[in-house]
PDB file of C-alpha atoms and ligand atoms in Angstrom:
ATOM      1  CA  UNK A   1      65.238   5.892-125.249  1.00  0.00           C
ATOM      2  CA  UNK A   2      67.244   3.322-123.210  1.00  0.00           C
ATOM      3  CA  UNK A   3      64.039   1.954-120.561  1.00  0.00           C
ATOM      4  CA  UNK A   4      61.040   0.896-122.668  1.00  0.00           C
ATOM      5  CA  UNK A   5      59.173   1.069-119.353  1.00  0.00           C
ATOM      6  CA  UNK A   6      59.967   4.904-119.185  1.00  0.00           C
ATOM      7  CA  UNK A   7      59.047   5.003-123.032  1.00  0.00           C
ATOM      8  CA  UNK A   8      55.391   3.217-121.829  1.00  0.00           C
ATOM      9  CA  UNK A   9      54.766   5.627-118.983  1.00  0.00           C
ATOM     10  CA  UNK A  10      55.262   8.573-120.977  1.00  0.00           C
ATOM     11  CA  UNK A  11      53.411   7.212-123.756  1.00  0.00           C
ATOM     12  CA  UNK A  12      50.312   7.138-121.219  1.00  0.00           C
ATOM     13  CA  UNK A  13      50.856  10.154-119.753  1.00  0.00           C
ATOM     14  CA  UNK A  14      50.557  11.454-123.388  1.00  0.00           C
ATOM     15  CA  UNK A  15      46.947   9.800-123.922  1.00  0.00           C
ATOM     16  CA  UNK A  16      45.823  11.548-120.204  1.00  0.00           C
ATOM     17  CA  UNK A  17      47.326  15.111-121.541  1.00  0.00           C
ATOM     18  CA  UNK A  18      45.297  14.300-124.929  1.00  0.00           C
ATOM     19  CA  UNK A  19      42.472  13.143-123.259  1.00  0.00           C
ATOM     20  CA  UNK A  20      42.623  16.228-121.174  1.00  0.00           C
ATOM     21  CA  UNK A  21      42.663  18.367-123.898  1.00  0.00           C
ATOM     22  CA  UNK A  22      39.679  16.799-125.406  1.00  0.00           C
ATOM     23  CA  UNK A  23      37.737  17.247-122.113  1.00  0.00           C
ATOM     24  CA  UNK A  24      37.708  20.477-122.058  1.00  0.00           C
ATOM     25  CA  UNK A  25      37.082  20.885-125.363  1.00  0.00           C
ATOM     26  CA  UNK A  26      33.822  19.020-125.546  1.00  0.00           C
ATOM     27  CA  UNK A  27      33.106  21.497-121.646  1.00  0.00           C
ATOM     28  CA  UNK A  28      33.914  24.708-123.870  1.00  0.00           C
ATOM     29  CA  UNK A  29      31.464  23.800-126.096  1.00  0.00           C
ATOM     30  CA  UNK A  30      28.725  23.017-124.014  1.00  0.00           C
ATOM     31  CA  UNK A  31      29.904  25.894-122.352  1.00  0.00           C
ATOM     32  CA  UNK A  32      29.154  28.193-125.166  1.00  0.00           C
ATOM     33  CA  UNK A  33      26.106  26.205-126.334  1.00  0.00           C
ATOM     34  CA  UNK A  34      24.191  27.156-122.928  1.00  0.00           C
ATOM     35  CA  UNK A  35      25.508  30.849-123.441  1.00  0.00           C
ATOM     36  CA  UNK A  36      28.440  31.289-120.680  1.00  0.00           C
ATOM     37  CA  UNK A  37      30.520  32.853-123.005  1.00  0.00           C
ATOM     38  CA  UNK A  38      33.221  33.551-120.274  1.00  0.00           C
ATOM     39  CA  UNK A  39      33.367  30.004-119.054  1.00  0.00           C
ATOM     40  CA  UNK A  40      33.879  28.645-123.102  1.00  0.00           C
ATOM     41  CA  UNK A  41      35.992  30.821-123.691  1.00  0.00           C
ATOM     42  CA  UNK A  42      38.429  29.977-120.315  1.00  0.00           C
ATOM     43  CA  UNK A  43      37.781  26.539-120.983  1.00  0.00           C
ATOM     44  CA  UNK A  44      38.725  25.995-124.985  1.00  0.00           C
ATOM     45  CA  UNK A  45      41.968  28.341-123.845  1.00  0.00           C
ATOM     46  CA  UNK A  46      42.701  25.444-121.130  1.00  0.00           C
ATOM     47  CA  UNK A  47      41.584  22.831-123.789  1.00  0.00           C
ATOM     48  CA  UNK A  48      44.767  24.603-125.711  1.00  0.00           C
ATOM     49  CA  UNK A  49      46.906  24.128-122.937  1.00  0.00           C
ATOM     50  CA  UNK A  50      46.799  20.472-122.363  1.00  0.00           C
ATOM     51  CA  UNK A  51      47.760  20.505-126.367  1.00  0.00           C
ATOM     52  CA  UNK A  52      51.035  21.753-125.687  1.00  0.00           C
ATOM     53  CA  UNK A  53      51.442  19.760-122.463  1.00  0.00           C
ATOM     54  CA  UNK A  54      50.562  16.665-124.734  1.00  0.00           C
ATOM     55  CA  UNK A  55      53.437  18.299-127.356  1.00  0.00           C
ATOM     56  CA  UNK A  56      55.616  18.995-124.633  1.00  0.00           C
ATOM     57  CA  UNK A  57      55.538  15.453-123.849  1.00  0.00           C
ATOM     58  CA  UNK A  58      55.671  14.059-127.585  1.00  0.00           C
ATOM     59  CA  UNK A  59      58.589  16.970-128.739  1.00  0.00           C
ATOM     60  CA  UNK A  60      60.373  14.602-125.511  1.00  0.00           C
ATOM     61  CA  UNK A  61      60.024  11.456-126.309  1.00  0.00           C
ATOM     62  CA  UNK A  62      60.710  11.222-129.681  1.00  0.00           C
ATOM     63  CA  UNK A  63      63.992  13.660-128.908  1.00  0.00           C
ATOM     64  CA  UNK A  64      65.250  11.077-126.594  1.00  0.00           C
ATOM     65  CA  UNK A  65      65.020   8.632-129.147  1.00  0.00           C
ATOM     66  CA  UNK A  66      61.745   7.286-128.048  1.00  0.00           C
ATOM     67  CA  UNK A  67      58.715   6.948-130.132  1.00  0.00           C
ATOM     68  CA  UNK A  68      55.503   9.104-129.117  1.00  0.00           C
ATOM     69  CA  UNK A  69      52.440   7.777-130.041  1.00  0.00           C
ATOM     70  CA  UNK A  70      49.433   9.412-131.403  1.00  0.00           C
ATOM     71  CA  UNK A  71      46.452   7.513-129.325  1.00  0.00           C
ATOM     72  CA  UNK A  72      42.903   6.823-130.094  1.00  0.00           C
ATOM     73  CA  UNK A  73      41.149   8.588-127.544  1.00  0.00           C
ATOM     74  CA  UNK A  74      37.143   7.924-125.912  1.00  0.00           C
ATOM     75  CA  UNK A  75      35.002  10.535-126.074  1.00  0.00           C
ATOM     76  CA  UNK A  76      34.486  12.991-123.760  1.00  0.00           C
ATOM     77  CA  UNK A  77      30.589  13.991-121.891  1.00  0.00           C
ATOM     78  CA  UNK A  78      29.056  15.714-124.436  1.00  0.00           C
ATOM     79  CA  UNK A  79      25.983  16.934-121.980  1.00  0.00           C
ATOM     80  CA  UNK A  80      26.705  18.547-118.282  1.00  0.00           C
ATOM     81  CA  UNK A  81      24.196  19.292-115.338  1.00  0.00           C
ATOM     82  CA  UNK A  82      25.352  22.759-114.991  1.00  0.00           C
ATOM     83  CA  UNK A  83      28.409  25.291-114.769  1.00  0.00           C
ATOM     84  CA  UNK A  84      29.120  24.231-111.878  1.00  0.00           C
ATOM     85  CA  UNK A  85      29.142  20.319-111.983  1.00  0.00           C
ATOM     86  CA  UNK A  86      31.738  21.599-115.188  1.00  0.00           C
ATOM     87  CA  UNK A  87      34.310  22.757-112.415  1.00  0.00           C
ATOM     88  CA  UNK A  88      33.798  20.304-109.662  1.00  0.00           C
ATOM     89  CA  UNK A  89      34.321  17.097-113.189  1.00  0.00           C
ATOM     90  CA  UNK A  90      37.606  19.325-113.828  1.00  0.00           C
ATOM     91  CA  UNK A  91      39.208  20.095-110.061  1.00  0.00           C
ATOM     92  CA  UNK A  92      38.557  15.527-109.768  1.00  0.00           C
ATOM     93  CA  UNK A  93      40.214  15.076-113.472  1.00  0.00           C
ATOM     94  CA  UNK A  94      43.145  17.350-112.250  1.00  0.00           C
ATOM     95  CA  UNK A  95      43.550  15.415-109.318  1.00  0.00           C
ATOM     96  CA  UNK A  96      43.335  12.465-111.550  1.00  0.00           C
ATOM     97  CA  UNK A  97      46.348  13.943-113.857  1.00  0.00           C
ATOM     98  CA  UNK A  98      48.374  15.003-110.742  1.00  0.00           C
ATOM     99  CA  UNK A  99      48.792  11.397-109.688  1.00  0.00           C
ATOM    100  CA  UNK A 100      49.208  10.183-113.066  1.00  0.00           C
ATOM    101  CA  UNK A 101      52.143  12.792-113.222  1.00  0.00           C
ATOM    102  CA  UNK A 102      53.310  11.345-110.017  1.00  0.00           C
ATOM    103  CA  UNK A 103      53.141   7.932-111.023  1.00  0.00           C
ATOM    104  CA  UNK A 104      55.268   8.565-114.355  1.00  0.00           C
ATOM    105  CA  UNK A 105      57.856  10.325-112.018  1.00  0.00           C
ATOM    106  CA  UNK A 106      57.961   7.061-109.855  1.00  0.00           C
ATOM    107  CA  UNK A 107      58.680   5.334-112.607  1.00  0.00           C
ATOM    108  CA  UNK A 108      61.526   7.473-114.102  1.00  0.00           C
ATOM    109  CA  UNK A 109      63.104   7.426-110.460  1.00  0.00           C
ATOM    110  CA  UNK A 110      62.856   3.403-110.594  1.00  0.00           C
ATOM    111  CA  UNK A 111      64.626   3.159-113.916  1.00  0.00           C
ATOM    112  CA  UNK A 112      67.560   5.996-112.671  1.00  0.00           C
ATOM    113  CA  UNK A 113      66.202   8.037-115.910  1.00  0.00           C
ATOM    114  CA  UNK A 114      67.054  10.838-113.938  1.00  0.00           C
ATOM    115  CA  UNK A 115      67.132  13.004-116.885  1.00  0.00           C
ATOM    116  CA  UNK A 116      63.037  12.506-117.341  1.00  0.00           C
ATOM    117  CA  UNK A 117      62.350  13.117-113.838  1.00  0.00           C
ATOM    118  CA  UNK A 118      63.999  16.659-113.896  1.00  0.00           C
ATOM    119  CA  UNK A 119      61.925  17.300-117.253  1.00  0.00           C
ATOM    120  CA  UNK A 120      58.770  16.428-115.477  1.00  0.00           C
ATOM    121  CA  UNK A 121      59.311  18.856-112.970  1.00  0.00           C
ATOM    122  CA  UNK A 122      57.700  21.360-115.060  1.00  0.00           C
ATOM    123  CA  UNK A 123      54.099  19.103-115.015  1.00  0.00           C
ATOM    124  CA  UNK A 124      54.858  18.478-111.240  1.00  0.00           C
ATOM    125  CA  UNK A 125      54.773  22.811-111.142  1.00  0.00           C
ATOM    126  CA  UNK A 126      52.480  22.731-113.701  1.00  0.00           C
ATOM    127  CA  UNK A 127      49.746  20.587-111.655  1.00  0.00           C
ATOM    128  CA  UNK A 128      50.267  22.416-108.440  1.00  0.00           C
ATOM    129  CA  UNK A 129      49.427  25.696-110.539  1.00  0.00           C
ATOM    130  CA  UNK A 130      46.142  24.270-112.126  1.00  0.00           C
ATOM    131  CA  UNK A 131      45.045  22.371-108.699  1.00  0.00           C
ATOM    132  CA  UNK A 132      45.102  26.097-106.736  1.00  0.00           C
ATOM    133  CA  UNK A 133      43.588  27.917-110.356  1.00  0.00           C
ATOM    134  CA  UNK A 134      40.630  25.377-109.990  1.00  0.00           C
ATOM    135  CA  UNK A 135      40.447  25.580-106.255  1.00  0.00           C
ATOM    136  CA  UNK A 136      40.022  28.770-106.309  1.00  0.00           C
ATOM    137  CA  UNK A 137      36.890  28.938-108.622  1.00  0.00           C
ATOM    138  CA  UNK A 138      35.781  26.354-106.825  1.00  0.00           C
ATOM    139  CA  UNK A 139      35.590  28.389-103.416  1.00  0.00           C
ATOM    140  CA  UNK A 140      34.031  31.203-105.627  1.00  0.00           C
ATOM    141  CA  UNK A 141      31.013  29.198-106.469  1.00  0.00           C
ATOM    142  CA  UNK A 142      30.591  27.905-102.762  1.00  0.00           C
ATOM    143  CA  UNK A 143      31.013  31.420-101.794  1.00  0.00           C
ATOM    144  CA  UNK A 144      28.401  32.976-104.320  1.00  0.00           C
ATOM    145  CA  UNK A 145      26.100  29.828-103.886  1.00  0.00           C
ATOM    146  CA  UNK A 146      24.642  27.302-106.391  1.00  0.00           C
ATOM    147  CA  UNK A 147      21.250  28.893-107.128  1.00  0.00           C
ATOM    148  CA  UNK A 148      21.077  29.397-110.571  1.00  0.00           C
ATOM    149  CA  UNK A 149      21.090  32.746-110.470  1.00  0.00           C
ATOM    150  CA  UNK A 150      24.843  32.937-109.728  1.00  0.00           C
ATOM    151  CA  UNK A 151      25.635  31.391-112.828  1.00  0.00           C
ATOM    152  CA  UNK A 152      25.943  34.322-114.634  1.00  0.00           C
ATOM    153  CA  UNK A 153      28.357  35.217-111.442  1.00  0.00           C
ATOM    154  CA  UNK A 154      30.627  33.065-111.905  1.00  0.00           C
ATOM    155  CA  UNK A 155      30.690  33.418-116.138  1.00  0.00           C
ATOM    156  CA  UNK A 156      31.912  37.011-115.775  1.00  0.00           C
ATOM    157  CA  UNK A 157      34.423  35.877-113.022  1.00  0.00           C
ATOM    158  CA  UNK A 158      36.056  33.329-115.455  1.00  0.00           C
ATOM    159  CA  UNK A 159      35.370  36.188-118.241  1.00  0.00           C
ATOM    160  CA  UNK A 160      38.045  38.211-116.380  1.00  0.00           C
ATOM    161  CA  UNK A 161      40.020  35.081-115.881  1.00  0.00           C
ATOM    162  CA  UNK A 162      40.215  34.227-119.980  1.00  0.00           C
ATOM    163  CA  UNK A 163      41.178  37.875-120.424  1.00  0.00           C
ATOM    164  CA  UNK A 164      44.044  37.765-118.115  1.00  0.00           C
ATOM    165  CA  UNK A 165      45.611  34.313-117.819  1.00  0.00           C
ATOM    166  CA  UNK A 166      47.179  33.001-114.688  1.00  0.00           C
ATOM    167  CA  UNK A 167      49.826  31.090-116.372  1.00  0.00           C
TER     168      UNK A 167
HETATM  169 FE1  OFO B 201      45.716  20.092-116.578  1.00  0.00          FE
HETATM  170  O1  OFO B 201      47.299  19.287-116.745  1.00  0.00           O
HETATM  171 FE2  OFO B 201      48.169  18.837-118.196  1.00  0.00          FE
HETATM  172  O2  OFO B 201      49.518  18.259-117.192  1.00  0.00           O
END
């Protein structure tokens, strides 16, 4: 890959997608530990798409003659207040891995790698997508309320979400 600092950013942008997927990984399971069965299963199918955003990323790199690196990665919460403290952690992450997409795209447009900023389109898309996915289930739970009662609400809503993917 001719700019090392392009080779850098997407490097880190590999450990945010990883981290990412690990995040909701450790949220499925306390998910399905506390019995939402629909939110678990919605979450370890997200968990499986930040995989393959993290792949999409490495397949890149090390195409362009870069070198992607596997990172060491902390460990996600293992214990959450509720269902929906889950979504509002997950709609501030995303925000978190929109401007770290953002950032990498500065970076590509700095160094003329103009090839890598029309690739990255896809995770600019991509973030827009997931943004107005978690938005949305985010109105549904102010709209249903946050009595404890509605959690079971909102588990069949993202039951029905699992079963029929937006993406
Ligand atoms: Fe949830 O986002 Fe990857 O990119």
């Amino acid at each position: 890959m001719k700019s090392k600092n392009v080779e850098k950013a997407i490097n880190e942008q590999i450990v945010v997608e990883a981290y990412s997927s690990q995040l909701y990984l450790a949220m499925a399971s306390w998910c399905e530990k506390q019995g939402f069965a629909g939110a678990s299963r919605f979450l370890y199918m997200h968990s499986d798409e930040e995989r393959m955003h993290m792949l999409k990323l490495v397949h890149y790199l090390n195409d362009r003659g870069g070198h992607a690196i596997v990172p060491a990665l902390k460990a996600p919460p293992k214990e959450y207040k509720d269902i929906f403290k889950v979504f509002e952690d997950i709609m501030e992450h995303e925000e978190y891995v929109t401007a770290s997409i953002n950032k990498l795209l500065e970076v590509t447009m700095k160094e003329k790698d103009y090839n890598t900023a029309n690739f990255l389109q896809w995770f600019v898309m991509e973030q827009v997508e997931e943004e107005s996915v978690f938005r949305g289930i985010l109105d549904k739970i102010s709209l249903l309320g946050k009595e404890k009662g509605m959690f079971f609400l909102i588990d069949k809503e993202l039951d029905g979400m699992a079963a029929a993917p937006v993406a």
